[in-house]
Amino acid sequence: MESLRRRTLLKVIVLGDSGVGKTSLMNQYVHKKFSQQYKATIGADFLTKEVLIEDRLVTLQIWDTAGQERFQSLGVAFYRGADCCVLVYDVNAKRSFNTLGTWHDEFINQAGPSDPKHFPFILVGNKVDQDAGSRRVVPEKKAKDWCASKGNIPYFETSAKDDHNVDDAFLCIAKLALEHEHDQDIYFKTVAESAPKTEEQPAGCAC
Amino acid sequence: MGATRAFFDFDHKRDTYGFAVRPQHLQRFREYAKIYKEEEDERAHRWKDFLDRLAESVDVPSTASILPSTDAAAAGDGEGGAESAEKGDEEEEHETDGAEKSNKSECLKEVDVNEEFRDPNGVPEDSKDVSGNSGKLEDDSSNRGAHCNEEEEDEAAERNAKLEDVEEVDGNNEFREANGSPEDFKDMSGSSEKLKEDSTANSVEFNKASEELKEMSEGLEQIKDVNGGSEEFKDQNGRSKILREVNNDNLEKFEETPFGKGLLDELEPMKVESWKRMRASLSVIEKMMSSRVVKRNDTAETTCGKVATQLASIEEERTVEENHEGVPAEESYDAKKLDQSQDRASSDSTNVTFEGVDEGSYFPWREELESLVRGGVPIALRGEMWQAFVGVGARKITGYYKKLLDERTEVLDEKDLEDQLANGQKSSPKKLPKPEKWKGQIEKDLPRTFPGHPALDEDGRNALRRLLTAYARHNPSVGYCQAMNFFAGLFLLFMPEENAFWALVGIIDEYFDGYYTEEMIESQVDQLVLEEVVRERFPKLAKHTDFLGVQVTWVTGPWFLSIFINMLPWESVLRVWDVILFEGNRTMLFRTTLALLDLYGPALVTTKDAGDAITLLQSLAGSTFDSSQLVLTACMGFQSVKEMGLRELRKKHRPEIIAAMEERSKDRKSWKDKKGLATKLYSFKHDPSSLCPQVDSKEGADGLQLNGDSGSTNLENFLSSSALESELDEGLDLQDQVTWLKGELCKLLEEKRSAELRGIVFSFTSS
């Protein structure tokens, strides 16, 4: 089966402020583990995960990045060739939400995707478990509005600690990335006549 | 920092240094623990021999003159008793909670001593011995001891309970030992905290501590009169007496803890007299290293014109510092400088590395030392040696650290003023909000620095916070950069807080100058340099990674930035750090990386996709337990990679990085322009967050959405830039379009190439 298709490699970049739980999300997804004791990520870290999407074996290459702003200058090398970008914020930290725009733009700017408008992003609001949500400062509505403003990017609320919604989020990521990769192929042929597309909801996601 | 606490975390498997061992590496770690132990034995011999000879070659000063410097030993400053005394005073002031801490550590130590005896040999006699000895203690010290007794017992009970737990869970003696050792360290270091007043020490210094105790006990007895028997000294004396007894009787058991049985048996004869000699040798080594500190300052001065992007700040910063310091510090620093200018005169042509001939004749033993360092610094000496290598003593400005911490606002204001006056440049507006920025990031990272490490309890974290805060204030162009938390944490394990600060200053300001600044230029430059070197050295590997679409720098970037911390097993990290700190530059980063690629290249070329290649390299690096092989391959196999050559390559690549950086900041400003262009070409909708009404109207009915909230920062940027005007400018627009299209073409070509490569991989795998 596998030999009939080529193994699809998808590159996923995880971005967001320091301490929002990028590493935890990734580890929960890949290793099904959560630890309170993660080390700060320096530069970038990398994990892979194989998923089966509609008969297709897909390898996600997930790049976990350092959250401190200055590490962005090292981003070019990592961002390039990405198939999907996951923006993560902490629903209990306003600032991590406010900086999303910067992360978004910086990614587009540095990764330089051929079609920035349709490049697949996904937003993840993490740590919804914290204090049973009592410390939450970013309402779901606000996050969804933001997503809508960015061209209807899918939104997930997760808890890396409780493994809430993590798989779903990454599955959506994989699908988006796969679609994007597919679009890219078409894009090659139709680049000259590429017309404005109608508003579209990313397909295949429960969002 | 008070690296002591009553609680020891057994949840995670930890090594000699108290660092967690990854579960997947436990088995190999155990295998290598034996090898490490053997190596440590051998190393201890070789170093002892070397230091003995070094001491003989130097005029061994009289006891009285050695000991003051011993007292200030942690300061790595063997230069004159007056200053040491000063330092001591200051330290006392500084550590107002010192007494409390000492109390605690004392208790812990005693608990532990007892426990140690009870456990292995079942020697109640020894315990009695100890208590018998404590009778000899000076009053205040025994008072303290009594004071602690109750607590002590509770703690002992608690700990025993824990030990049992572990035993049950584990059923592995060897393992328990490994786990137990950091605790012993910690406790020992607790006592050494008291001993050397400014040694807040730490778990890893256990051996050092015990050695010093032996030495000091003897030495202090002799010079008690000389020193006028300060309380502190008496206290130390009493304490060390006990410990010496303890050590004599139980040396074997005590010292074997790091790596298992009988680790440092051979170190036993090293005590007392030889330690005095060692102290003398140490100060000679320090002297050599310190001369480098000054030398490098000069170099920085002379080369700063050439290398504009390098901070060139050592002199500048120092100047600023001194001004803050007020007169005394300035004087002392200058005096030191003058002293050392003599050394410098003999060997000023070479900097950074000791490749010069002059030094060879001046310090004929330098080569031998180098080879010893490559073989690894013994655990017992590591703290002292590292300080000597970085030149902590020569850097240290009395009171500076405290001042940074105490007079925060004043310092900042002053500094701003100074900067404006002196430099008339730099980003003074940025400066004020910055401390807050550091603060948040530092707070976030404190619990993420060696999480669960026994030494990083509340006291440890506080020390780490102070250290990082002080550094951020000391060098605002760096402020705080993630990774520094690990460096600072590591130094704190090996030396007292203030000295750790100066060590951090040494590496960040000099060794890694320009690495951790906001732009991280040098760090990016090094990766380009590395890439070139890798291509040259490993053409086959390079070809393969190209084929896979992998950049080696994806993996090596984090290696460099973290100086291998968390990337290699700890023993290897420390061995690499030994060399880096000794050499005083980043050559060893390159050599180590090349060695790793040399070791793992053959495996890497068998990988079939990018993910596998990266994962493999990461995990192989993470299991590089053979630290000797690594360091020797690095130093011998890649001897021809030299600092001078690297500098040339850096010079060559730096412009690219700077250009890219400028491009990026321009991009950020003219972000709107590009979007406008893209819209024209592809008629896609704008990213609404960064919109402003004017653009909106331009885009017409293209389905725009406005989001005033999240886009506010962008909006500000946008409004402040001249993007609107330029967008109206037809000519510029066309030009930009050309640039943009060129860029796009490149990207497409690249993508095509990688698609082709994937196709090839596919045909390989499917056939």
PDB file of C-alpha atoms in Angstrom, chain B residues 222-336:
ATOM      1  CA  GLN B 222      48.256  26.694  61.613  1.00  0.00           C
ATOM      2  CA  ILE B 223      47.259  30.165  60.799  1.00  0.00           C
ATOM      3  CA  LYS B 224      44.548  30.736  63.267  1.00  0.00           C
ATOM      4  CA  ASP B 225      46.689  33.254  65.057  1.00  0.00           C
ATOM      5  CA  VAL B 226      47.614  34.989  61.921  1.00  0.00           C
ATOM      6  CA  ASN B 227      44.048  35.504  61.091  1.00  0.00           C
ATOM      7  CA  GLY B 228      43.122  36.720  64.460  1.00  0.00           C
ATOM      8  CA  GLY B 229      40.555  33.987  64.678  1.00  0.00           C
ATOM      9  CA  SER B 230      37.593  35.633  63.149  1.00  0.00           C
ATOM     10  CA  GLU B 231      34.372  33.977  64.022  1.00  0.00           C
ATOM     11  CA  GLU B 232      33.963  32.693  60.606  1.00  0.00           C
ATOM     12  CA  PHE B 233      37.336  31.109  60.647  1.00  0.00           C
ATOM     13  CA  LYS B 234      36.892  29.465  63.957  1.00  0.00           C
ATOM     14  CA  ASP B 235      33.691  28.156  62.784  1.00  0.00           C
ATOM     15  CA  GLN B 236      35.203  26.770  59.686  1.00  0.00           C
ATOM     16  CA  ASN B 237      37.977  25.313  61.607  1.00  0.00           C
ATOM     17  CA  GLY B 238      35.761  23.391  63.903  1.00  0.00           C
ATOM     18  CA  ARG B 239      33.623  22.242  61.165  1.00  0.00           C
ATOM     19  CA  SER B 240      36.423  21.122  59.003  1.00  0.00           C
ATOM     20  CA  LYS B 241      38.004  19.235  61.822  1.00  0.00           C
ATOM     21  CA  ILE B 242      35.002  17.087  62.018  1.00  0.00           C
ATOM     22  CA  LEU B 243      34.892  16.627  58.414  1.00  0.00           C
ATOM     23  CA  ARG B 244      38.460  15.742  58.184  1.00  0.00           C
ATOM     24  CA  GLU B 245      37.979  13.004  60.685  1.00  0.00           C
ATOM     25  CA  VAL B 246      34.990  11.927  58.824  1.00  0.00           C
ATOM     26  CA  ASN B 247      36.840  11.980  55.645  1.00  0.00           C
ATOM     27  CA  ASN B 248      39.767  10.118  56.957  1.00  0.00           C
ATOM     28  CA  ASP B 249      37.663   7.357  58.308  1.00  0.00           C
ATOM     29  CA  ASN B 250      35.196   7.206  55.594  1.00  0.00           C
ATOM     30  CA  LEU B 251      36.848   8.743  52.710  1.00  0.00           C
ATOM     31  CA  GLU B 252      36.242   5.763  50.630  1.00  0.00           C
ATOM     32  CA  LYS B 253      32.579   5.664  51.177  1.00  0.00           C
ATOM     33  CA  PHE B 254      32.223   9.358  51.038  1.00  0.00           C
ATOM     34  CA  GLU B 255      33.996   9.961  47.877  1.00  0.00           C
ATOM     35  CA  GLU B 256      32.749   7.072  45.983  1.00  0.00           C
ATOM     36  CA  THR B 257      29.318   8.476  45.797  1.00  0.00           C
ATOM     37  CA  PRO B 258      29.758  10.294  42.547  1.00  0.00           C
ATOM     38  CA  PHE B 259      30.277   7.353  40.333  1.00  0.00           C
ATOM     39  CA  GLY B 260      30.021   4.370  42.485  1.00  0.00           C
ATOM     40  CA  LYS B 261      32.715   2.576  44.353  1.00  0.00           C
ATOM     41  CA  GLY B 262      35.946   4.062  45.421  1.00  0.00           C
ATOM     42  CA  LEU B 263      35.922   6.844  42.960  1.00  0.00           C
ATOM     43  CA  LEU B 264      38.377   9.129  44.561  1.00  0.00           C
ATOM     44  CA  ASP B 265      40.342   6.848  46.789  1.00  0.00           C
ATOM     45  CA  GLU B 266      43.438   8.017  45.168  1.00  0.00           C
ATOM     46  CA  LEU B 267      42.592  11.545  45.921  1.00  0.00           C
ATOM     47  CA  GLU B 268      43.137  10.892  49.536  1.00  0.00           C
ATOM     48  CA  PRO B 269      46.850  11.491  49.522  1.00  0.00           C
ATOM     49  CA  MET B 270      46.122  14.660  47.694  1.00  0.00           C
ATOM     50  CA  LYS B 271      44.820  16.373  50.746  1.00  0.00           C
ATOM     51  CA  VAL B 272      46.389  18.843  53.094  1.00  0.00           C
ATOM     52  CA  GLU B 273      49.871  19.703  51.945  1.00  0.00           C
ATOM     53  CA  SER B 274      49.288  18.971  48.350  1.00  0.00           C
ATOM     54  CA  TRP B 275      46.234  21.108  48.482  1.00  0.00           C
ATOM     55  CA  LYS B 276      48.221  24.051  49.572  1.00  0.00           C
ATOM     56  CA  ARG B 277      50.384  23.474  46.626  1.00  0.00           C
ATOM     57  CA  MET B 278      47.393  23.034  44.478  1.00  0.00           C
ATOM     58  CA  ARG B 279      46.166  26.368  45.621  1.00  0.00           C
ATOM     59  CA  ALA B 280      49.413  27.874  44.544  1.00  0.00           C
ATOM     60  CA  SER B 281      49.216  26.186  41.185  1.00  0.00           C
ATOM     61  CA  LEU B 282      45.690  27.330  40.805  1.00  0.00           C
ATOM     62  CA  SER B 283      46.671  30.899  41.296  1.00  0.00           C
ATOM     63  CA  VAL B 284      49.317  30.517  38.639  1.00  0.00           C
ATOM     64  CA  ILE B 285      46.753  29.163  36.237  1.00  0.00           C
ATOM     65  CA  GLU B 286      44.468  31.958  37.185  1.00  0.00           C
ATOM     66  CA  LYS B 287      47.160  34.406  36.456  1.00  0.00           C
ATOM     67  CA  MET B 288      47.660  33.071  33.008  1.00  0.00           C
ATOM     68  CA  MET B 289      43.972  33.109  32.314  1.00  0.00           C
ATOM     69  CA  SER B 290      43.468  36.523  33.777  1.00  0.00           C
ATOM     70  CA  SER B 291      46.064  37.960  31.532  1.00  0.00           C
ATOM     71  CA  ARG B 292      43.823  36.843  28.742  1.00  0.00           C
ATOM     72  CA  VAL B 293      40.920  38.785  30.127  1.00  0.00           C
ATOM     73  CA  VAL B 294      42.784  41.991  29.898  1.00  0.00           C
ATOM     74  CA  LYS B 295      44.319  41.100  26.638  1.00  0.00           C
ATOM     75  CA  ARG B 296      41.035  40.439  25.113  1.00  0.00           C
ATOM     76  CA  ASN B 297      39.765  43.755  26.259  1.00  0.00           C
ATOM     77  CA  ASP B 298      42.504  45.292  24.253  1.00  0.00           C
ATOM     78  CA  THR B 299      41.668  43.214  21.298  1.00  0.00           C
ATOM     79  CA  ALA B 300      38.108  44.226  21.522  1.00  0.00           C
ATOM     80  CA  GLU B 301      39.214  47.767  21.480  1.00  0.00           C
ATOM     81  CA  THR B 302      41.403  47.439  18.475  1.00  0.00           C
ATOM     82  CA  THR B 303      39.141  45.253  16.441  1.00  0.00           C
ATOM     83  CA  CYS B 304      35.893  46.925  17.184  1.00  0.00           C
ATOM     84  CA  GLY B 305      36.390  49.158  14.257  1.00  0.00           C
ATOM     85  CA  LYS B 306      36.674  46.202  11.969  1.00  0.00           C
ATOM     86  CA  VAL B 307      33.861  44.230  13.375  1.00  0.00           C
ATOM     87  CA  ALA B 308      31.231  46.780  13.906  1.00  0.00           C
ATOM     88  CA  THR B 309      28.528  44.353  14.782  1.00  0.00           C
ATOM     89  CA  GLN B 310      30.408  42.761  17.564  1.00  0.00           C
ATOM     90  CA  LEU B 311      29.574  44.496  20.703  1.00  0.00           C
ATOM     91  CA  ALA B 312      33.048  45.765  21.204  1.00  0.00           C
ATOM     92  CA  SER B 313      31.546  46.288  24.511  1.00  0.00           C
ATOM     93  CA  ILE B 314      33.925  44.839  26.966  1.00  0.00           C
ATOM     94  CA  GLU B 315      35.798  48.025  27.288  1.00  0.00           C
ATOM     95  CA  GLU B 316      32.743  50.130  26.908  1.00  0.00           C
ATOM     96  CA  GLU B 317      30.732  48.158  29.333  1.00  0.00           C
ATOM     97  CA  ARG B 318      33.539  48.203  31.725  1.00  0.00           C
ATOM     98  CA  THR B 319      33.824  51.890  31.472  1.00  0.00           C
ATOM     99  CA  VAL B 320      30.213  52.241  32.220  1.00  0.00           C
ATOM    100  CA  GLU B 321      30.452  49.806  35.032  1.00  0.00           C
ATOM    101  CA  GLU B 322      33.285  51.567  36.581  1.00  0.00           C
ATOM    102  CA  ASN B 323      31.440  54.756  36.512  1.00  0.00           C
ATOM    103  CA  HIS B 324      28.647  53.180  38.375  1.00  0.00           C
ATOM    104  CA  GLU B 325      31.012  51.595  40.677  1.00  0.00           C
ATOM    105  CA  GLY B 326      32.237  54.817  41.959  1.00  0.00           C
ATOM    106  CA  VAL B 327      35.834  55.525  42.647  1.00  0.00           C
ATOM    107  CA  PRO B 328      37.060  52.572  44.679  1.00  0.00           C
ATOM    108  CA  ALA B 329      36.063  49.916  42.267  1.00  0.00           C
ATOM    109  CA  GLU B 330      37.473  51.822  39.442  1.00  0.00           C
ATOM    110  CA  GLU B 331      40.723  52.123  41.212  1.00  0.00           C
ATOM    111  CA  SER B 332      40.967  48.519  42.074  1.00  0.00           C
ATOM    112  CA  TYR B 333      40.177  47.518  38.599  1.00  0.00           C
ATOM    113  CA  ASP B 334      42.708  49.816  37.121  1.00  0.00           C
ATOM    114  CA  ALA B 335      45.299  48.640  39.507  1.00  0.00           C
ATOM    115  CA  LYS B 336      44.659  45.123  38.480  1.00  0.00           C
TER     116      LYS B 336
END
